mmCIF file of C-alpha atoms in Angstrom:
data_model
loop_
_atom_site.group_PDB
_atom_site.id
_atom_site.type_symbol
_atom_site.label_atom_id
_atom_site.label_comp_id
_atom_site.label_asym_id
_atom_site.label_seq_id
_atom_site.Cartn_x
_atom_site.Cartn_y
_atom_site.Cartn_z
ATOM 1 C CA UNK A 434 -74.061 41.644 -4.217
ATOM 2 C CA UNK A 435 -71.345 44.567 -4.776
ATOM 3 C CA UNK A 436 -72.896 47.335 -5.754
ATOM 4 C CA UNK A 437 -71.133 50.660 -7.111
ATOM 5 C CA UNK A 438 -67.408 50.984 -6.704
ATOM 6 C CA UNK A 439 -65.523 47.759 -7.412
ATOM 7 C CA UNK A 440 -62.338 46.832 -4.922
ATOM 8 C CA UNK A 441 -60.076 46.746 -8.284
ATOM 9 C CA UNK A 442 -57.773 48.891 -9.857
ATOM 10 C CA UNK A 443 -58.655 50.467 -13.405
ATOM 11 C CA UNK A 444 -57.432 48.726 -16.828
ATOM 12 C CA UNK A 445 -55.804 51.995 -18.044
ATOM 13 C CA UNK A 446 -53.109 50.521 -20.273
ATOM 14 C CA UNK A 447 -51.817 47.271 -21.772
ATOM 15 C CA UNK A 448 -48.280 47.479 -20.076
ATOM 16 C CA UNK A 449 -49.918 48.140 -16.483
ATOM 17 C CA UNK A 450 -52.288 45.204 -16.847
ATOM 18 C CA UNK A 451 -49.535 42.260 -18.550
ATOM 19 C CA UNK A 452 -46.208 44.300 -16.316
ATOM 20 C CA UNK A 453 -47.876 45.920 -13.229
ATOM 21 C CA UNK A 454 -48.621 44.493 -9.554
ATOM 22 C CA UNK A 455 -51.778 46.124 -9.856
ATOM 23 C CA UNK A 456 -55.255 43.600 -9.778
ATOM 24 C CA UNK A 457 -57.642 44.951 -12.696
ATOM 25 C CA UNK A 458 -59.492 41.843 -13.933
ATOM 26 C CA UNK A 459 -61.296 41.664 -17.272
ATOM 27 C CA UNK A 460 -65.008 40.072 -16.631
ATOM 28 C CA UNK A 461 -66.320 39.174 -19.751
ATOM 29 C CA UNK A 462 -70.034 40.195 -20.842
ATOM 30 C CA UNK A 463 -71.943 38.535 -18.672
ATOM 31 C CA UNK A 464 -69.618 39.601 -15.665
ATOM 32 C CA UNK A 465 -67.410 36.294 -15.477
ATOM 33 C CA UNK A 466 -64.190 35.341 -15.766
ATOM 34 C CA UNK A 467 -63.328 31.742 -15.937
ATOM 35 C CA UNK A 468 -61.356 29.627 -13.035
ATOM 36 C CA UNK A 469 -58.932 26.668 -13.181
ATOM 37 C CA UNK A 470 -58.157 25.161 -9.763
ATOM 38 C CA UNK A 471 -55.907 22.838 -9.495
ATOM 39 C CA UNK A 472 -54.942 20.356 -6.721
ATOM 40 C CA UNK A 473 -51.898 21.631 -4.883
ATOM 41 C CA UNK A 474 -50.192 18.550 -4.169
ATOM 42 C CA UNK A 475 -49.815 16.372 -7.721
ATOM 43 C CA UNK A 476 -50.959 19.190 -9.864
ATOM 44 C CA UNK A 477 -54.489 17.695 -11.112
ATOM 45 C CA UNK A 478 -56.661 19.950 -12.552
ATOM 46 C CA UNK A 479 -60.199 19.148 -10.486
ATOM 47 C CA UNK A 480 -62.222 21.604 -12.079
ATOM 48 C CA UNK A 481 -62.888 24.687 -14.639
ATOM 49 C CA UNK A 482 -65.648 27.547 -12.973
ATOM 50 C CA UNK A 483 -66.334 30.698 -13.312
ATOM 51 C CA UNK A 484 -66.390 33.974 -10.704
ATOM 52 C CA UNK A 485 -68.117 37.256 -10.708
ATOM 53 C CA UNK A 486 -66.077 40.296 -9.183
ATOM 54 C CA UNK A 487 -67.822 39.167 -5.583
ATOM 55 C CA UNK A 488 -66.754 35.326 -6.169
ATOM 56 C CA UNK A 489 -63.109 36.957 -6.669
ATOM 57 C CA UNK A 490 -63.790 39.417 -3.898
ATOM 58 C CA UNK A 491 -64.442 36.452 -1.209
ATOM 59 C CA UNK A 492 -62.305 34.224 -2.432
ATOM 60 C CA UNK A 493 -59.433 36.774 -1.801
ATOM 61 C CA UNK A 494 -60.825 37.803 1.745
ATOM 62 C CA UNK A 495 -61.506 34.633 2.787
ATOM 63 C CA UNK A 496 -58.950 32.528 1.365
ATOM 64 C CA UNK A 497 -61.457 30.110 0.379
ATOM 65 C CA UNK A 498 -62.751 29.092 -3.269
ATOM 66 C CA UNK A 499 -65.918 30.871 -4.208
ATOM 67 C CA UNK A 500 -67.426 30.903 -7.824
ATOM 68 C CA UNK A 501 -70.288 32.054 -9.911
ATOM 69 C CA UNK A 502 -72.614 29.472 -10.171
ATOM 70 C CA UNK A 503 -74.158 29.730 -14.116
ATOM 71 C CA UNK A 504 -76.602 27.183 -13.765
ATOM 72 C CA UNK A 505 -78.151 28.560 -10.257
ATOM 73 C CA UNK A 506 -76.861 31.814 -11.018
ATOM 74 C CA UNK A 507 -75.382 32.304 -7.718
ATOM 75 C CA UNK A 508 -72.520 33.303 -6.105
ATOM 76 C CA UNK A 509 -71.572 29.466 -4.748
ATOM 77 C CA UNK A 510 -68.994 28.903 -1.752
ATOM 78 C CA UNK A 511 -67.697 25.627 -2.718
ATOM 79 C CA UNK A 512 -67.915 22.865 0.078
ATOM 80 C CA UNK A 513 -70.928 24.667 1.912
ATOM 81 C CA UNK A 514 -73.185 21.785 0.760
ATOM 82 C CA UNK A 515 -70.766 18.618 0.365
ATOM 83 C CA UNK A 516 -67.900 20.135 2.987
ATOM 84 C CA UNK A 517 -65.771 19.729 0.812
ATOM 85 C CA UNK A 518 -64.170 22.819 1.069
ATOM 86 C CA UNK A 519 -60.997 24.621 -1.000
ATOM 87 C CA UNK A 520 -58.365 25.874 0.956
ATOM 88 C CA UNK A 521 -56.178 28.321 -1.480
ATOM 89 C CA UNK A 522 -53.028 27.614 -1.338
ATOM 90 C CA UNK A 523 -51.831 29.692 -4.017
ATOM 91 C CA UNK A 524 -53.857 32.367 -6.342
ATOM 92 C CA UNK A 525 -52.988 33.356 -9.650
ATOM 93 C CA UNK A 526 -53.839 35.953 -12.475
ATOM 94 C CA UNK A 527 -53.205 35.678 -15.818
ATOM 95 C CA UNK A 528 -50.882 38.206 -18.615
ATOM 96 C CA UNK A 529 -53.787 40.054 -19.719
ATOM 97 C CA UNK A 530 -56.208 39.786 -15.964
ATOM 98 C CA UNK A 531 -59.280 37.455 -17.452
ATOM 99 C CA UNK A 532 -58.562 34.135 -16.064
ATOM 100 C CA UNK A 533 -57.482 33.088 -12.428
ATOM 101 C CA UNK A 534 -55.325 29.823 -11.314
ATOM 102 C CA UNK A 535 -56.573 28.526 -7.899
ATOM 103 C CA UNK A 536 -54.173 25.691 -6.300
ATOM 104 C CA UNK A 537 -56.076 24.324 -3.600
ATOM 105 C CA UNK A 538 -56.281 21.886 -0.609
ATOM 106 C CA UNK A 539 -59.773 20.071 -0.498
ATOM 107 C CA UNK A 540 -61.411 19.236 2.669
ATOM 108 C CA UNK A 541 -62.972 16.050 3.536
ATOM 109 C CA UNK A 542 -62.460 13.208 0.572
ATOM 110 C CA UNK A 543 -60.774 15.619 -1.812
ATOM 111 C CA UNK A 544 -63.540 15.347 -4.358
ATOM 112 C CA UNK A 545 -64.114 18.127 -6.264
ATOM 113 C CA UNK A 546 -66.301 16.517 -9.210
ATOM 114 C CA UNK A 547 -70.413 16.653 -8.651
ATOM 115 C CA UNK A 548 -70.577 13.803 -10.439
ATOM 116 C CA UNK A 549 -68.432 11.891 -7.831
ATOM 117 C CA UNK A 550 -65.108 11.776 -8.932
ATOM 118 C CA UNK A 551 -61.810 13.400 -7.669
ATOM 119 C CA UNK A 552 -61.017 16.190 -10.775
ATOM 120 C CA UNK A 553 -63.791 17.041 -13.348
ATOM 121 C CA UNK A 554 -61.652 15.769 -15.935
ATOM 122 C CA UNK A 555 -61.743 11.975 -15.413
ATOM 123 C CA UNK A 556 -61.990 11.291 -18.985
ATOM 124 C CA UNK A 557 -59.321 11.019 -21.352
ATOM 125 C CA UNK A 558 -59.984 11.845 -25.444
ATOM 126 C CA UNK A 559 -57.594 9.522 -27.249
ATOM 127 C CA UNK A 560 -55.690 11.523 -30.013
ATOM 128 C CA UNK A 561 -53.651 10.651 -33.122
ATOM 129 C CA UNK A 562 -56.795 10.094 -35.551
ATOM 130 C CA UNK A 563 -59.298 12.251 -36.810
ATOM 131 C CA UNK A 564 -62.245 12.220 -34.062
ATOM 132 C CA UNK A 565 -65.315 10.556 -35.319
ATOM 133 C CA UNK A 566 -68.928 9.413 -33.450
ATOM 134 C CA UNK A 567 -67.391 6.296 -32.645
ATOM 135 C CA UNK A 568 -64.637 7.499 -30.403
ATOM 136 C CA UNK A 569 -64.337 5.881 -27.054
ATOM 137 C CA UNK A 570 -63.195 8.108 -24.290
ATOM 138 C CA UNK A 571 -60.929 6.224 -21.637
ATOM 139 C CA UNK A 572 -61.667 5.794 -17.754
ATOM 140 C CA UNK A 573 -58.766 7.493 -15.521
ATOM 141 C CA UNK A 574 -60.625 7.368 -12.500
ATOM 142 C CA UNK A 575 -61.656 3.911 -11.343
ATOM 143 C CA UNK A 576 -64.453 4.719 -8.379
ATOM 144 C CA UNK A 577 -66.149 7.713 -7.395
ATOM 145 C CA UNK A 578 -64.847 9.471 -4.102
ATOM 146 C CA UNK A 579 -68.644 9.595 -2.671
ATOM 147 C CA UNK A 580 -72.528 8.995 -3.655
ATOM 148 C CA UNK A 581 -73.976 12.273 -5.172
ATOM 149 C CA UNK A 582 -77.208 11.263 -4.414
ATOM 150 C CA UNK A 583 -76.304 11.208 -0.560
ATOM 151 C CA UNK A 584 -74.647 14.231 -0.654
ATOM 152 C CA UNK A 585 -76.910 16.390 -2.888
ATOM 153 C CA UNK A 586 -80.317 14.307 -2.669
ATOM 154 C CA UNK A 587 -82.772 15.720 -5.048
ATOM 155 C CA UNK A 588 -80.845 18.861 -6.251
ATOM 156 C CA UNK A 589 -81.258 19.305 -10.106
ATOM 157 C CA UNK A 590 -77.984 18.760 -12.042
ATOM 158 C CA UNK A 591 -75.918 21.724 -13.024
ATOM 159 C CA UNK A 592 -75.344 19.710 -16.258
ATOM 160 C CA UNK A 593 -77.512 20.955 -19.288
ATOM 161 C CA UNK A 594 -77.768 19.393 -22.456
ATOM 162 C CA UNK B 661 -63.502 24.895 -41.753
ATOM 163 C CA UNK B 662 -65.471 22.129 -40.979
ATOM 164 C CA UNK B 663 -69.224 21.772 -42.247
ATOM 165 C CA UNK B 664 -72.540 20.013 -41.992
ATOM 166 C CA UNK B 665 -71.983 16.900 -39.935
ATOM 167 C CA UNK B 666 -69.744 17.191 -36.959
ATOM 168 C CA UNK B 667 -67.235 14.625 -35.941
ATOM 169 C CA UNK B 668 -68.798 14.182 -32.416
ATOM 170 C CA UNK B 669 -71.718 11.913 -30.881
ATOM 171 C CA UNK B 670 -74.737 14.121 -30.341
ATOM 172 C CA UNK B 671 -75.789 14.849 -26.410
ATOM 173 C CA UNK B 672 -78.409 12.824 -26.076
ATOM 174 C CA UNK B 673 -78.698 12.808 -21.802
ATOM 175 C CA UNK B 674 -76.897 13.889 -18.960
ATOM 176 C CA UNK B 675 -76.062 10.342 -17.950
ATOM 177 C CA UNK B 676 -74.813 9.828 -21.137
ATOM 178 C CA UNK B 677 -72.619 12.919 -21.753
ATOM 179 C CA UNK B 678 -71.198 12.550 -17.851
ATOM 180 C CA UNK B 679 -71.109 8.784 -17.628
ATOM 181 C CA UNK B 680 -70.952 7.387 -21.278
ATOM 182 C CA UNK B 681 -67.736 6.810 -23.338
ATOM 183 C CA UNK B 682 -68.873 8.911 -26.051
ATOM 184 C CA UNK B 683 -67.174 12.179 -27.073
ATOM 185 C CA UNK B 684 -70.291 15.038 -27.205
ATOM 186 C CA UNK B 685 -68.723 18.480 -26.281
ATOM 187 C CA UNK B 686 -71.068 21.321 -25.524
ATOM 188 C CA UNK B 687 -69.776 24.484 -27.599
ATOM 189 C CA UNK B 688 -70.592 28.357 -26.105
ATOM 190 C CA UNK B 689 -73.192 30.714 -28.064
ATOM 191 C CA UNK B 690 -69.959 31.705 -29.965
ATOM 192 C CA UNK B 691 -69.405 27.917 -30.427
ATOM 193 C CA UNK B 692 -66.148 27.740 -28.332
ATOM 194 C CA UNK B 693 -65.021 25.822 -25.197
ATOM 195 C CA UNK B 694 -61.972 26.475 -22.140
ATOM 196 C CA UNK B 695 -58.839 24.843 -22.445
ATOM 197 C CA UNK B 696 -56.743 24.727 -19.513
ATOM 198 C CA UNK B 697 -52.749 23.989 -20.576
ATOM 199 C CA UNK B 698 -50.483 22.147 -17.801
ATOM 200 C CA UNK B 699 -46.840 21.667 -18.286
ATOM 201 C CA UNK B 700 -46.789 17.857 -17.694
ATOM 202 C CA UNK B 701 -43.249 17.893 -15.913
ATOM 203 C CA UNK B 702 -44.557 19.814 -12.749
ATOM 204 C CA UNK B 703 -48.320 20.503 -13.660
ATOM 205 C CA UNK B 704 -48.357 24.069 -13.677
ATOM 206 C CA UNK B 705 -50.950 25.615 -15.659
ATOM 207 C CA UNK B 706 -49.633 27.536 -18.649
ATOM 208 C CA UNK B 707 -52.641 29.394 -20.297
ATOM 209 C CA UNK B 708 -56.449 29.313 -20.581
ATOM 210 C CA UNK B 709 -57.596 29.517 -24.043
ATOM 211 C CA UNK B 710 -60.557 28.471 -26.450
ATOM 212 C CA UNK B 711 -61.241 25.878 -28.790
ATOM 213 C CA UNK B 712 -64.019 25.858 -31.491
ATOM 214 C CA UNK B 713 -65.130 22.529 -32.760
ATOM 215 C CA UNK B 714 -62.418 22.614 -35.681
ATOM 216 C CA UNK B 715 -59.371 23.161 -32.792
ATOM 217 C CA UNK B 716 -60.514 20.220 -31.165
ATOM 218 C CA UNK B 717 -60.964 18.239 -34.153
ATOM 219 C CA UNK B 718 -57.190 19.620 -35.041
ATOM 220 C CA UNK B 719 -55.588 18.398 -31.679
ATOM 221 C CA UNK B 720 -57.072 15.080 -31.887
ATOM 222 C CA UNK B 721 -55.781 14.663 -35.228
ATOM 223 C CA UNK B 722 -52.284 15.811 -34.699
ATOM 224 C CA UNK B 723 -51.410 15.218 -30.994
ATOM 225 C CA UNK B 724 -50.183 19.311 -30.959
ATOM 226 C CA UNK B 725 -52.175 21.714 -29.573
ATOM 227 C CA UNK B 726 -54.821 23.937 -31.837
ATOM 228 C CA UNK B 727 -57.358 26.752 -30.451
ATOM 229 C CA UNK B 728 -59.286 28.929 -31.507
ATOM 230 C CA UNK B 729 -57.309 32.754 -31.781
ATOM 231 C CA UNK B 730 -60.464 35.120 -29.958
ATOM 232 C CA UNK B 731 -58.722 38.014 -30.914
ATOM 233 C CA UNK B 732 -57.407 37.226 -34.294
ATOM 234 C CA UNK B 733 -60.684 35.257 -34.653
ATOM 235 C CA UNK B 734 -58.779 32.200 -36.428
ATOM 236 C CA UNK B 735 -57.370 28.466 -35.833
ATOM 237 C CA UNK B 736 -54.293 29.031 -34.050
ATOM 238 C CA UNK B 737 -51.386 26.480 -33.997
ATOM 239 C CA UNK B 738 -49.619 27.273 -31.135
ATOM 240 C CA UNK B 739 -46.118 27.390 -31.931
ATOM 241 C CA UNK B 740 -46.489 28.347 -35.863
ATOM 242 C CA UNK B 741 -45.268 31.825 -35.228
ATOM 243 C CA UNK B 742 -42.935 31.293 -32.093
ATOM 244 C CA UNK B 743 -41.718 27.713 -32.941
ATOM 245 C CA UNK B 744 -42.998 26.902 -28.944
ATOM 246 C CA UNK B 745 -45.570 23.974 -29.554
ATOM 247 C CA UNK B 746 -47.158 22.179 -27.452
ATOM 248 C CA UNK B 747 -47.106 18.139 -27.778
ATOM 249 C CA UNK B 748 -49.999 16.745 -26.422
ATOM 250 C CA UNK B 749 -49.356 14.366 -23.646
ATOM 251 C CA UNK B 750 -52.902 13.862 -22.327
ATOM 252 C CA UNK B 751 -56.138 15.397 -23.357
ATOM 253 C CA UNK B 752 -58.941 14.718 -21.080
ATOM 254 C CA UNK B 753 -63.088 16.625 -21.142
ATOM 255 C CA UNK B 754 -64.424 17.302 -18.010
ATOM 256 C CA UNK B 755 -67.922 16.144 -16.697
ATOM 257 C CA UNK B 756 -70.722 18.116 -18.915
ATOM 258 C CA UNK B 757 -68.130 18.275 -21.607
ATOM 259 C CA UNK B 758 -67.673 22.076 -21.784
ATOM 260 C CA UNK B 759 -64.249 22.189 -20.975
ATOM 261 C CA UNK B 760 -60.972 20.401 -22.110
ATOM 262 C CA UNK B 761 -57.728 20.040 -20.109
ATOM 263 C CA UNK B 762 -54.591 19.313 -22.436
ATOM 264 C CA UNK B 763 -51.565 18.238 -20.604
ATOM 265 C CA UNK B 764 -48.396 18.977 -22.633
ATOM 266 C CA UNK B 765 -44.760 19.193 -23.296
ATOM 267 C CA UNK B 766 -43.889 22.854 -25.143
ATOM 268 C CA UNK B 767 -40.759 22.656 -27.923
ATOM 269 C CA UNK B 768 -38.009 25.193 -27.358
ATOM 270 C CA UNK B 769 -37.552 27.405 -24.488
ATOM 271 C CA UNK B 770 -40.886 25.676 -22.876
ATOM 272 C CA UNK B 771 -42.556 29.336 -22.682
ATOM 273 C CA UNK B 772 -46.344 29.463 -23.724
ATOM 274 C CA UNK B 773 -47.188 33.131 -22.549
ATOM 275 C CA UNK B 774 -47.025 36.132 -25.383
ATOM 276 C CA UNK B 775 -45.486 38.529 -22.708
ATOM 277 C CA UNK B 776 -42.275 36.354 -22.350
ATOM 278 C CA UNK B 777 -42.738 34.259 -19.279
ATOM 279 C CA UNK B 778 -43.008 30.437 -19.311
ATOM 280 C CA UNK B 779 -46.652 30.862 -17.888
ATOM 281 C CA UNK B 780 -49.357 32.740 -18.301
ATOM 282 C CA UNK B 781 -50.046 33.231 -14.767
ATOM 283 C CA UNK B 782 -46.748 34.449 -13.100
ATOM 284 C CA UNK B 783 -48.527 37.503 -10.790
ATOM 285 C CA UNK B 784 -50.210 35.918 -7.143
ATOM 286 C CA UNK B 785 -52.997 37.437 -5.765
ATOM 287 C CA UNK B 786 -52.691 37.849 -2.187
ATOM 288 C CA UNK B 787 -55.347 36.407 0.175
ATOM 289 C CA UNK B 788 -56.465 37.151 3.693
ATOM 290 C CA UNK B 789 -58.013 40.500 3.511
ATOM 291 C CA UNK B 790 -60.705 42.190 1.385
ATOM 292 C CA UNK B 791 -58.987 43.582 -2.066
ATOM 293 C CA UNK B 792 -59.089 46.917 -3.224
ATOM 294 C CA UNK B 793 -57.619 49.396 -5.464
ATOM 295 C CA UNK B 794 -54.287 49.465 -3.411
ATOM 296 C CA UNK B 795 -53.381 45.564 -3.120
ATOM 297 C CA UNK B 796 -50.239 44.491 -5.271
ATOM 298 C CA UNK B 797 -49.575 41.238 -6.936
ATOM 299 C CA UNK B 798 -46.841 39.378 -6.267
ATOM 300 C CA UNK B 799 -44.318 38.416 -9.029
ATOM 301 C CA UNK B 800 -43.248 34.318 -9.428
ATOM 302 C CA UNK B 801 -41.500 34.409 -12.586
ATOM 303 C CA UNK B 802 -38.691 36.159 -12.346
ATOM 304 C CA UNK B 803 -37.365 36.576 -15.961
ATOM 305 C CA UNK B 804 -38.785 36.361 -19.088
ATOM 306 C CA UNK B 805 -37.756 33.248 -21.221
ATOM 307 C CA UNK B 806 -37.672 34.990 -24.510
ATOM 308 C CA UNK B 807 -38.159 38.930 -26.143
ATOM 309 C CA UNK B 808 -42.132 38.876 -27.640
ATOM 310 C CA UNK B 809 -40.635 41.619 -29.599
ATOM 311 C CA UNK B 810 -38.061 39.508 -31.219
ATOM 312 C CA UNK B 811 -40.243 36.537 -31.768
ATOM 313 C CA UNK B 812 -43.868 38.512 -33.081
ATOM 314 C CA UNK B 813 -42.391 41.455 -34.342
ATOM 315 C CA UNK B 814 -45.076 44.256 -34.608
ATOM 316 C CA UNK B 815 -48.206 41.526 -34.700
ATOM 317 C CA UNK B 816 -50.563 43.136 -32.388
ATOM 318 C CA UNK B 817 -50.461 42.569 -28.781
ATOM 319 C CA UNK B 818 -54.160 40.248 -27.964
ATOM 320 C CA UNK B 819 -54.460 41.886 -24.561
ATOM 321 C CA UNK B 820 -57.567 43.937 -24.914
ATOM 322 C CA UNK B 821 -58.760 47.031 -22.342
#
């Protein structure tokens, strides 16, 4: 854990966090700020996570993705489990410093989904009507990229109800 | 707003809510969700922001992007103010259903950040070393795509210390 003085720059005005070069994230209450990576070649979005200041710390120094885990509460190097690894290829920060853009390379199968799947998001909500119970979400990813029960065994699901 | 019964399928198990067909997103405590924006020409992301339940109801229905305004604490259609909104070209939920990634095309200039630039996140973080107070971002935007002042007038700025 970091303890005491944090490796960031103060938020001392509006203009310095949207116009400056200087890093001064915004963690929200419980000490987060949320994560989009994306796959760097194609664009995907694989997943949406969340990092404390030492998930952004280590992910900085070591290039590699590294999030807050809620459900374990954990700081969680992605990969060290399933080896499937994110390589940053680019890292982002957004206009006001309280969300960060990771485009990564993915080691291994490319999967970046628990569940299986390539992206997170392998479900699309159709739109044009009013959404109702009986909405049927559409398949965009035919097969999952590996067995989760292989690779995770009896680990509980991060999904909650 | 919208009342009493919700438009969505209740959560009824994880296999269901990660495996089923049904729509049955998981709202925050302050009953929102993420919503990571991609250009679809390119993928780049654009912003992070927040639905409630009535946004996503509101994007379904209409195909253009709605969220849910944290700092103005409202439904917000982008583009009602700045004329820049944002067709929906796919709209998919992620695994648990606590996130929502909306793929779009943006009217006008194409910009969807309040600063100016066409993104959101235009500042890189450099990798490779351990941050601290001194490291400087990296600028990939290189002009802004329209004057905020010009477009929102005096309407408070939503960055927040």
């Amino acid at each position: 854990m970091m303890t005491g003085k944090t490796p960031f720059a103060p938020r001392s005005s509006v203009e310095q966090v949207e116009e400056g070069h200087t890093l001064s994230p915004r963690f929200d209450a419980d000490g987060l700020l949320p994560v989009v990576t994306t796959e760097a070649a194609g664009g995907d979005v694989l997943m949406l996570g969340y990092m404390n200041a030492e998930a952004l710390a280590k992910t900085i120094e070591t290039g590699e993705a590294h999030y807050f885990s809620r459900s374990r509460q954990v700081l969680w190097h992605k990969g060290a489990t399933s080896g499937l690894v994110q390589r940053v290829v680019d890292l982002r920060i957004d206009d006001d410093q309280d969300a960060v853009w990771l485009k990564v390379e993915v080691a291994g199968s490319g999967a970046s989904c628990h569940v299986g799947y390539r992206s997170c998001f392998y479900r699309t909500i159709p739109t044009g009507q009013p959404p109702s119970p009986d909405l049927e979400l559409i398949y965009r990813e035919d097969e999952k990229t590996f067995d989760p029960q292989q690779v995770y065994g009896d680990a509980p699901n991060p999904t909650k109800l």
